[in-house]
């Protein structure tokens, strides 16, 4: 532990802060459809999801190894670069959360890290082939696979239960949703908590506290799992509303199909070490479930805004990470402290949102009240 300097400690704390934002940003991945269909009450849903995210963190470390020794050259990385990358990831996560856009927390982390290392160590510090193989290809393929699987599962679910009583079918699938949503939460903890584990492990390697190609220590696994679990329990209600009500009209058979498809894709990819976006997978599953039910309305405008956010996430987070790395590189410890203050201030500003979306109104319409100084409220989009 002699290698744990002040800067390394700051990087580890910042990584866990990102992990926390990842939790509340991605709560919707597991629980949005269950909340939308009434299978689970909002507070119960986020409690279950948080607990299972913690448990999922202990199931695998393959994705963590991909990050700590795959996409960047760990011999060239410094704690300052990693810190700069985390700043880019946190800022983009908070901005998309404020807008209610289910962008990829995973890609914000990858983009921020790649941008910071590119600036700090040069282009040879980034393993572009691994970025393409482990990140970009899964980013394109995973939502398509989940969407097709959910479409077919939804179609079959309605065909098989066509002669059943509607209330019995709904009740049965709601019970099934509790199980399938729980599995998504477990899978999310397995996939996403590992990304923070990988970042912390990379930091320890760069500081000389761990050997090259080392896996995450137990305390790293536990702390990453706890951070993402706590973030999940806070509940990212804005994004839950978008995914549960904004993409399509979800019924319980669709919710079950979307969650089952997403779980299969996420767990398979985590086992293979592919650091995919659980947000994209779950969104693809929800869209596929919408297309699989006859006469279901799919809101393509919302889907288009989400797709645009996905496209710009990697380069946007990379740009912020690169700018942060420039400040750290030329400003030393003062630059590091300055970035930390700016990041914390922005977090506070974004957290003090004027248009609250909470557990008690997450299933309401897409309009929320903005409180103004005048006598009458103004209606605006969530």
Short mmCIF file of C-alpha atoms in Angstrom, two decimals:
data_model
loop_
_atom_site.label_atom_id
_atom_site.label_comp_id
_atom_site.label_asym_id
_atom_site.label_seq_id
_atom_site.Cartn_x
_atom_site.Cartn_y
_atom_site.Cartn_z
CA UNK A 1 0.00 0.00 0.00
CA UNK A 2 3.08 2.28 -0.03
CA UNK A 3 2.32 3.02 -3.67
CA UNK A 4 -1.07 4.57 -2.83
CA UNK A 5 -0.15 8.25 -3.17
CA UNK A 6 -2.57 11.14 -2.78
CA UNK A 7 -3.18 11.27 -6.53
CA UNK A 8 -3.83 7.53 -6.72
CA UNK A 9 -6.29 7.81 -3.83
CA UNK A 10 -8.07 10.67 -5.63
CA UNK A 11 -8.31 8.60 -8.80
CA UNK A 12 -9.77 5.63 -6.92
CA UNK A 13 -12.37 7.82 -5.20
CA UNK A 14 -13.24 9.43 -8.55
CA UNK A 15 -13.59 5.99 -10.15
CA UNK A 16 -16.03 4.97 -7.42
CA UNK A 17 -17.90 8.25 -7.95
CA UNK A 18 -18.24 7.33 -11.63
CA UNK A 19 -19.42 3.88 -10.58
CA UNK A 20 -22.10 5.54 -8.44
CA UNK A 21 -23.30 7.66 -11.39
CA UNK A 22 -23.25 4.52 -13.52
CA UNK A 23 -25.63 2.92 -11.04
CA UNK A 24 -28.32 5.61 -11.02
CA UNK A 25 -27.84 6.28 -14.74
CA UNK A 26 -28.44 2.62 -15.61
CA UNK A 27 -31.13 1.63 -13.10
CA UNK A 28 -33.58 1.90 -15.99
CA UNK A 29 -31.83 -0.91 -17.85
CA UNK A 30 -33.09 -3.49 -15.39
CA UNK A 31 -36.25 -2.04 -13.92
CA UNK A 32 -37.89 0.40 -16.35
CA UNK A 33 -40.22 -2.14 -17.95
CA UNK A 34 -41.16 -3.79 -14.63
CA UNK A 35 -42.04 -0.40 -13.17
CA UNK A 36 -43.95 0.61 -16.31
CA UNK A 37 -46.09 -2.55 -16.32
CA UNK A 38 -46.71 -2.48 -12.56
CA UNK A 39 -44.87 -5.74 -11.93
CA UNK A 40 -42.84 -4.00 -9.22
CA UNK A 41 -43.34 -0.83 -7.23
CA UNK A 42 -40.64 1.75 -8.01
CA UNK A 43 -38.89 1.73 -4.63
CA UNK A 44 -39.03 -2.06 -4.39
CA UNK A 45 -37.60 -2.33 -7.89
CA UNK A 46 -34.55 -0.17 -7.21
CA UNK A 47 -33.89 -1.93 -3.88
CA UNK A 48 -33.86 -5.35 -5.58
CA UNK A 49 -31.78 -4.02 -8.43
CA UNK A 50 -29.22 -2.41 -6.12
CA UNK A 51 -28.75 -5.58 -4.09
CA UNK A 52 -28.33 -7.74 -7.18
CA UNK A 53 -25.89 -5.28 -8.75
CA UNK A 54 -23.65 -5.80 -5.72
CA UNK A 55 -23.94 -9.56 -6.03
CA UNK A 56 -23.28 -9.49 -9.76
CA UNK A 57 -19.97 -7.72 -9.26
CA UNK A 58 -18.49 -10.93 -7.80
CA UNK A 59 -19.45 -13.22 -10.70
CA UNK A 60 -16.70 -12.42 -13.20
CA UNK A 61 -13.63 -10.26 -13.85
CA UNK A 62 -13.11 -10.82 -17.60
CA UNK A 63 -14.41 -7.37 -18.57
CA UNK A 64 -12.23 -5.75 -15.89
CA UNK A 65 -9.15 -7.41 -17.42
CA UNK A 66 -10.16 -6.12 -20.87
CA UNK A 67 -10.08 -2.56 -19.55
CA UNK A 68 -7.03 -2.80 -17.30
CA UNK A 69 -4.84 -4.50 -19.89
CA UNK A 70 -6.68 -4.43 -23.22
CA UNK A 71 -7.79 -1.14 -24.71
CA UNK A 72 -4.79 0.95 -23.53
CA UNK A 73 -1.11 0.23 -22.92
CA UNK A 74 -0.84 0.00 -19.13
CA UNK A 75 2.92 0.66 -19.27
CA UNK A 76 2.28 4.18 -20.60
CA UNK A 77 -0.73 5.13 -18.50
CA UNK A 78 -0.41 7.39 -15.44
CA UNK A 79 -2.94 8.01 -12.63
CA UNK A 80 -3.36 11.58 -13.93
CA UNK A 81 -4.53 10.28 -17.32
CA UNK A 82 -7.00 7.93 -15.71
CA UNK A 83 -8.34 10.74 -13.54
CA UNK A 84 -8.80 12.94 -16.62
CA UNK A 85 -10.68 10.14 -18.38
CA UNK A 86 -12.98 9.69 -15.39
CA UNK A 87 -13.78 13.41 -15.39
CA UNK A 88 -14.93 13.14 -19.01
CA UNK A 89 -17.05 10.10 -18.18
CA UNK A 90 -18.72 11.64 -15.13
CA UNK A 91 -19.58 14.91 -16.86
CA UNK A 92 -21.17 13.18 -19.84
CA UNK A 93 -23.09 10.79 -17.57
CA UNK A 94 -24.55 13.69 -15.60
CA UNK A 95 -25.47 15.67 -18.70
CA UNK A 96 -27.35 12.80 -20.33
CA UNK A 97 -29.03 11.97 -17.02
CA UNK A 98 -30.27 15.56 -16.77
CA UNK A 99 -31.71 15.27 -20.29
CA UNK A 100 -33.27 11.87 -19.52
CA UNK A 101 -31.29 10.21 -22.33
CA UNK A 102 -30.29 6.57 -21.71
CA UNK A 103 -26.82 6.92 -23.21
CA UNK A 104 -24.11 4.39 -22.48
CA UNK A 105 -22.23 4.80 -19.20
CA UNK A 106 -19.80 2.23 -20.51
CA UNK A 107 -18.97 4.25 -23.60
CA UNK A 108 -18.55 7.42 -21.56
CA UNK A 109 -15.88 5.60 -19.57
CA UNK A 110 -14.17 4.14 -22.63
CA UNK A 111 -14.31 7.44 -24.50
CA UNK A 112 -12.95 9.45 -21.57
CA UNK A 113 -10.14 6.96 -20.95
CA UNK A 114 -9.15 6.67 -24.62
CA UNK A 115 -9.19 10.47 -25.07
CA UNK A 116 -7.08 11.05 -21.98
CA UNK A 117 -4.51 8.39 -22.85
CA UNK A 118 -4.35 9.59 -26.48
CA UNK A 119 -3.45 13.10 -25.28
CA UNK A 120 -1.26 12.03 -22.39
CA UNK A 121 0.71 9.19 -23.98
CA UNK A 122 0.13 9.56 -27.72
CA UNK A 123 -1.86 7.46 -30.17
CA UNK A 124 0.39 4.44 -29.56
CA UNK A 125 -0.95 4.32 -26.00
CA UNK A 126 -4.35 3.19 -27.30
CA UNK A 127 -4.86 -0.32 -28.71
CA UNK A 128 -7.17 0.66 -31.54
CA UNK A 129 -7.67 -2.94 -32.69
CA UNK A 130 -8.89 -3.91 -29.22
CA UNK A 131 -11.19 -0.88 -29.09
CA UNK A 132 -12.76 -2.01 -32.36
CA UNK A 133 -12.97 -5.68 -31.37
CA UNK A 134 -14.09 -5.35 -27.76
CA UNK A 135 -16.11 -2.11 -27.84
CA UNK A 136 -17.22 -0.85 -31.26
CA UNK A 137 -18.33 -4.14 -32.83
CA UNK A 138 -20.32 -5.21 -29.73
CA UNK A 139 -21.84 -1.70 -29.60
CA UNK A 140 -23.35 -2.21 -33.05
CA UNK A 141 -24.20 -5.89 -32.79
CA UNK A 142 -25.54 -6.24 -29.23
CA UNK A 143 -28.69 -4.03 -29.45
CA UNK A 144 -29.58 -5.61 -32.80
CA UNK A 145 -29.24 -9.14 -31.41
CA UNK A 146 -31.23 -8.23 -28.28
CA UNK A 147 -33.89 -6.49 -30.39
CA UNK A 148 -34.39 -9.45 -32.72
CA UNK A 149 -34.51 -11.88 -29.81
CA UNK A 150 -37.06 -9.73 -27.95
CA UNK A 151 -39.17 -9.31 -31.10
CA UNK A 152 -39.38 -13.07 -31.64
CA UNK A 153 -40.00 -13.75 -27.94
CA UNK A 154 -42.79 -11.15 -27.81
CA UNK A 155 -44.45 -12.54 -30.91
CA UNK A 156 -44.34 -16.08 -29.51
CA UNK A 157 -45.57 -14.94 -26.09
CA UNK A 158 -48.71 -13.39 -27.58
CA UNK A 159 -49.33 -16.32 -29.91
CA UNK A 160 -49.00 -18.90 -27.14
CA UNK A 161 -51.25 -16.99 -24.73
CA UNK A 162 -53.80 -15.81 -27.31
CA UNK A 163 -56.58 -18.00 -25.88
CA UNK A 164 -55.79 -17.31 -22.24
CA UNK A 165 -57.65 -14.93 -19.95
CA UNK A 166 -56.09 -11.50 -20.16
CA UNK A 167 -55.88 -10.96 -16.40
CA UNK A 168 -54.29 -14.38 -15.85
CA UNK A 169 -51.78 -13.81 -18.64
CA UNK A 170 -50.88 -10.39 -17.27
CA UNK A 171 -50.45 -11.70 -13.75
CA UNK A 172 -48.27 -14.59 -14.92
CA UNK A 173 -45.97 -12.41 -16.98
CA UNK A 174 -45.69 -9.85 -14.19
CA UNK A 175 -44.42 -12.60 -11.91
CA UNK A 176 -42.04 -13.62 -14.67
CA UNK A 177 -40.86 -10.03 -14.95
CA UNK A 178 -39.75 -10.02 -11.33
CA UNK A 179 -37.40 -12.89 -12.13
CA UNK A 180 -36.24 -11.53 -15.50
CA UNK A 181 -35.65 -7.99 -14.19
CA UNK A 182 -33.67 -9.43 -11.30
CA UNK A 183 -31.49 -11.32 -13.76
CA UNK A 184 -30.88 -8.12 -15.74
CA UNK A 185 -29.77 -6.43 -12.51
CA UNK A 186 -27.41 -9.31 -11.75
CA UNK A 187 -26.05 -9.14 -15.29
CA UNK A 188 -25.63 -5.37 -15.06
CA UNK A 189 -23.59 -5.73 -11.88
CA UNK A 190 -21.47 -8.38 -13.58
CA UNK A 191 -20.83 -6.25 -16.67
CA UNK A 192 -20.76 -2.63 -15.50
CA UNK A 193 -19.18 -2.88 -12.05
CA UNK A 194 -16.26 -4.62 -13.73
CA UNK A 195 -15.51 -1.50 -15.75
CA UNK A 196 -14.77 0.46 -12.60
CA UNK A 197 -12.79 -2.50 -11.27
CA UNK A 198 -10.74 -2.38 -14.45
CA UNK A 199 -10.07 1.34 -14.10
CA UNK A 200 -8.99 1.04 -10.46
CA UNK A 201 -6.82 -1.96 -11.30
CA UNK A 202 -5.23 0.00 -14.16
CA UNK A 203 -4.54 2.85 -11.73
CA UNK A 204 -2.84 0.49 -9.27
CA UNK A 205 -0.77 -1.04 -12.08
CA UNK A 206 0.30 2.39 -13.32
CA UNK A 207 1.34 3.33 -9.77
CA UNK A 208 3.35 0.14 -9.30
CA UNK A 209 1.03 -1.28 -6.63
CA UNK A 210 0.12 -4.25 -8.84
CA UNK A 211 2.03 -6.17 -11.49
CA UNK A 212 1.19 -5.96 -15.18
CA UNK A 213 -1.76 -8.13 -16.27
CA UNK A 214 -2.93 -8.41 -12.65
CA UNK A 215 -6.60 -8.92 -11.92
CA UNK A 216 -8.64 -6.76 -9.53
CA UNK A 217 -8.06 -7.42 -5.80
CA UNK A 218 -11.02 -8.44 -3.64
CA UNK A 219 -11.32 -5.00 -2.03
CA UNK A 220 -11.60 -3.43 -5.50
CA UNK A 221 -14.36 -5.86 -6.48
CA UNK A 222 -16.27 -5.20 -3.24
CA UNK A 223 -15.98 -1.42 -3.37
CA UNK A 224 -17.01 -1.26 -7.04
CA UNK A 225 -20.01 -3.50 -6.38
CA UNK A 226 -21.10 -1.43 -3.38
CA UNK A 227 -20.76 1.88 -5.26
CA UNK A 228 -22.84 0.76 -8.24
CA UNK A 229 -25.40 -0.84 -5.93
CA UNK A 230 -25.87 2.35 -3.94
CA UNK A 231 -26.16 4.38 -7.13
CA UNK A 232 -28.78 1.99 -8.43
CA UNK A 233 -30.84 2.34 -5.27
CA UNK A 234 -30.91 6.12 -5.67
CA UNK A 235 -32.84 5.50 -8.87
CA UNK A 236 -32.31 7.38 -12.12
CA UNK A 237 -36.00 8.22 -12.43
CA UNK A 238 -35.64 10.46 -15.48
CA UNK A 239 -34.14 7.67 -17.56
CA UNK A 240 -36.51 5.08 -16.10
CA UNK A 241 -39.38 7.20 -17.43
CA UNK A 242 -37.79 7.45 -20.89
CA UNK A 243 -37.15 3.72 -21.23
CA UNK A 244 -40.34 2.55 -19.55
CA UNK A 245 -42.77 5.00 -21.16
CA UNK A 246 -40.88 6.87 -23.86
CA UNK A 247 -39.95 4.17 -26.38
CA UNK A 248 -43.13 2.13 -26.68
CA UNK A 249 -46.25 1.09 -24.78
CA UNK A 250 -45.02 -1.82 -22.69
CA UNK A 251 -47.25 -4.66 -21.53
CA UNK A 252 -46.08 -7.43 -19.23
CA UNK A 253 -45.37 -10.06 -21.96
CA UNK A 254 -43.21 -7.49 -23.78
CA UNK A 255 -41.39 -6.53 -20.59
CA UNK A 256 -40.60 -10.16 -19.84
CA UNK A 257 -39.36 -10.76 -23.39
CA UNK A 258 -37.18 -7.63 -23.42
CA UNK A 259 -35.58 -8.44 -20.07
CA UNK A 260 -34.96 -12.09 -20.93
CA UNK A 261 -33.30 -11.16 -24.23
CA UNK A 262 -31.14 -8.49 -22.60
CA UNK A 263 -29.99 -10.81 -19.81
CA UNK A 264 -28.89 -13.48 -22.28
CA UNK A 265 -26.86 -11.04 -24.37
CA UNK A 266 -25.23 -9.28 -21.38
CA UNK A 267 -24.20 -12.42 -19.49
CA UNK A 268 -22.85 -14.08 -22.64
CA UNK A 269 -20.79 -11.01 -23.53
CA UNK A 270 -19.47 -10.60 -19.97
CA UNK A 271 -18.27 -14.21 -20.01
CA UNK A 272 -16.41 -13.53 -23.29
CA UNK A 273 -14.87 -10.29 -21.99
CA UNK A 274 -16.80 -7.95 -24.31
CA UNK A 275 -17.33 -4.62 -22.56
CA UNK A 276 -20.66 -3.83 -24.15
CA UNK A 277 -23.21 -1.22 -23.19
CA UNK A 278 -26.04 -2.61 -21.08
CA UNK A 279 -28.04 0.52 -21.92
CA UNK A 280 -27.90 -0.21 -25.64
CA UNK A 281 -28.73 -3.87 -25.11
CA UNK A 282 -31.77 -3.14 -22.95
CA UNK A 283 -32.98 -0.36 -25.25
CA UNK A 284 -32.68 -2.71 -28.21
CA UNK A 285 -34.69 -5.30 -26.30
CA UNK A 286 -37.45 -2.80 -25.52
CA UNK A 287 -37.67 -1.65 -29.15
CA UNK A 288 -37.78 -5.25 -30.32
CA UNK A 289 -40.55 -6.01 -27.83
CA UNK A 290 -42.50 -3.02 -29.15
CA UNK A 291 -42.18 -4.24 -32.72
CA UNK A 292 -43.16 -7.75 -31.71
CA UNK A 293 -46.64 -6.79 -30.48
CA UNK A 294 -49.24 -6.07 -33.10
CA UNK A 295 -50.47 -2.46 -33.15
CA UNK A 296 -47.96 -1.41 -30.51
CA UNK A 297 -46.80 2.19 -30.90
CA UNK A 298 -43.05 2.69 -31.21
CA UNK A 299 -41.95 6.28 -30.65
CA UNK A 300 -39.24 6.59 -33.26
CA UNK A 301 -38.51 10.22 -32.36
CA UNK A 302 -37.36 9.18 -28.90
CA UNK A 303 -35.47 6.23 -30.35
CA UNK A 304 -33.73 8.55 -32.79
CA UNK A 305 -32.60 10.92 -30.03
CA UNK A 306 -31.24 7.95 -28.10
CA UNK A 307 -29.36 6.67 -31.15
CA UNK A 308 -27.86 10.13 -31.68
CA UNK A 309 -26.71 10.18 -28.04
CA UNK A 310 -25.11 6.77 -28.54
CA UNK A 311 -23.22 7.98 -31.60
CA UNK A 312 -21.76 11.06 -29.93
CA UNK A 313 -21.05 9.51 -26.52
CA UNK A 314 -17.63 8.02 -27.30
CA UNK A 315 -16.20 11.07 -29.11
CA UNK A 316 -17.79 13.57 -26.69
CA UNK A 317 -16.46 11.82 -23.59
CA UNK A 318 -13.13 11.38 -25.38
CA UNK A 319 -12.96 15.10 -26.10
CA UNK A 320 -13.65 16.03 -22.47
CA UNK A 321 -11.17 13.39 -21.30
CA UNK A 322 -8.54 14.74 -23.70
CA UNK A 323 -9.09 18.34 -22.57
CA UNK A 324 -8.88 17.23 -18.95
CA UNK A 325 -5.66 15.36 -19.67
CA UNK A 326 -4.21 18.51 -21.24
CA UNK A 327 -4.93 20.47 -18.07
CA UNK A 328 -3.47 17.73 -15.86
CA UNK A 329 -0.41 17.42 -18.10
CA UNK A 330 0.39 21.14 -18.04
CA UNK A 331 -1.09 22.08 -14.69
CA UNK A 332 0.24 19.33 -12.45
CA UNK A 333 -1.49 18.84 -9.10
CA UNK A 334 -3.10 22.26 -9.40
CA UNK A 335 -4.70 21.23 -12.66
CA UNK A 336 -5.93 18.00 -11.09
CA UNK A 337 -7.49 19.86 -8.19
CA UNK A 338 -9.08 22.39 -10.55
CA UNK A 339 -10.74 19.68 -12.61
CA UNK A 340 -12.01 18.00 -9.44
CA UNK A 341 -13.62 21.24 -8.28
CA UNK A 342 -15.25 21.87 -11.66
CA UNK A 343 -16.56 18.30 -11.81
CA UNK A 344 -17.99 18.51 -8.29
CA UNK A 345 -19.60 21.90 -8.98
CA UNK A 346 -21.20 20.62 -12.16
CA UNK A 347 -22.49 17.58 -10.31
CA UNK A 348 -24.19 19.82 -7.76
CA UNK A 349 -25.71 22.06 -10.45
CA UNK A 350 -27.08 19.11 -12.38
CA UNK A 351 -28.37 17.44 -9.22
CA UNK A 352 -30.40 20.52 -8.29
CA UNK A 353 -32.74 19.99 -11.22
CA UNK A 354 -35.90 22.00 -11.54
CA UNK A 355 -38.03 19.30 -13.18
CA UNK A 356 -38.13 16.53 -10.60
CA UNK A 357 -38.90 12.96 -11.66
CA UNK A 358 -39.34 10.75 -8.60
CA UNK A 359 -40.60 7.33 -7.66
CA UNK A 360 -44.11 8.71 -7.17
CA UNK A 361 -44.42 10.27 -10.64
CA UNK A 362 -42.15 8.13 -12.81
CA UNK A 363 -45.11 6.42 -14.52
CA UNK A 364 -46.99 9.63 -15.24
CA UNK A 365 -47.18 11.29 -18.66
CA UNK A 366 -44.13 12.71 -20.37
CA UNK A 367 -44.91 16.20 -19.18
CA UNK A 368 -43.80 17.49 -15.82
CA UNK A 369 -44.34 20.77 -14.04
CA UNK A 370 -41.63 23.40 -14.00
CA UNK A 371 -42.00 25.70 -11.01
CA UNK A 372 -41.68 29.34 -11.94
CA UNK A 373 -41.95 32.60 -10.10
CA UNK A 374 -45.31 33.35 -11.69
CA UNK A 375 -48.69 32.22 -10.39
CA UNK A 376 -49.21 29.41 -12.86
CA UNK A 377 -46.94 26.43 -13.68
CA UNK A 378 -45.55 25.86 -17.15
CA UNK A 379 -45.78 22.45 -18.80
CA UNK A 380 -42.70 21.09 -20.51
CA UNK A 381 -41.22 17.78 -21.62
CA UNK A 382 -39.49 15.62 -19.02
#
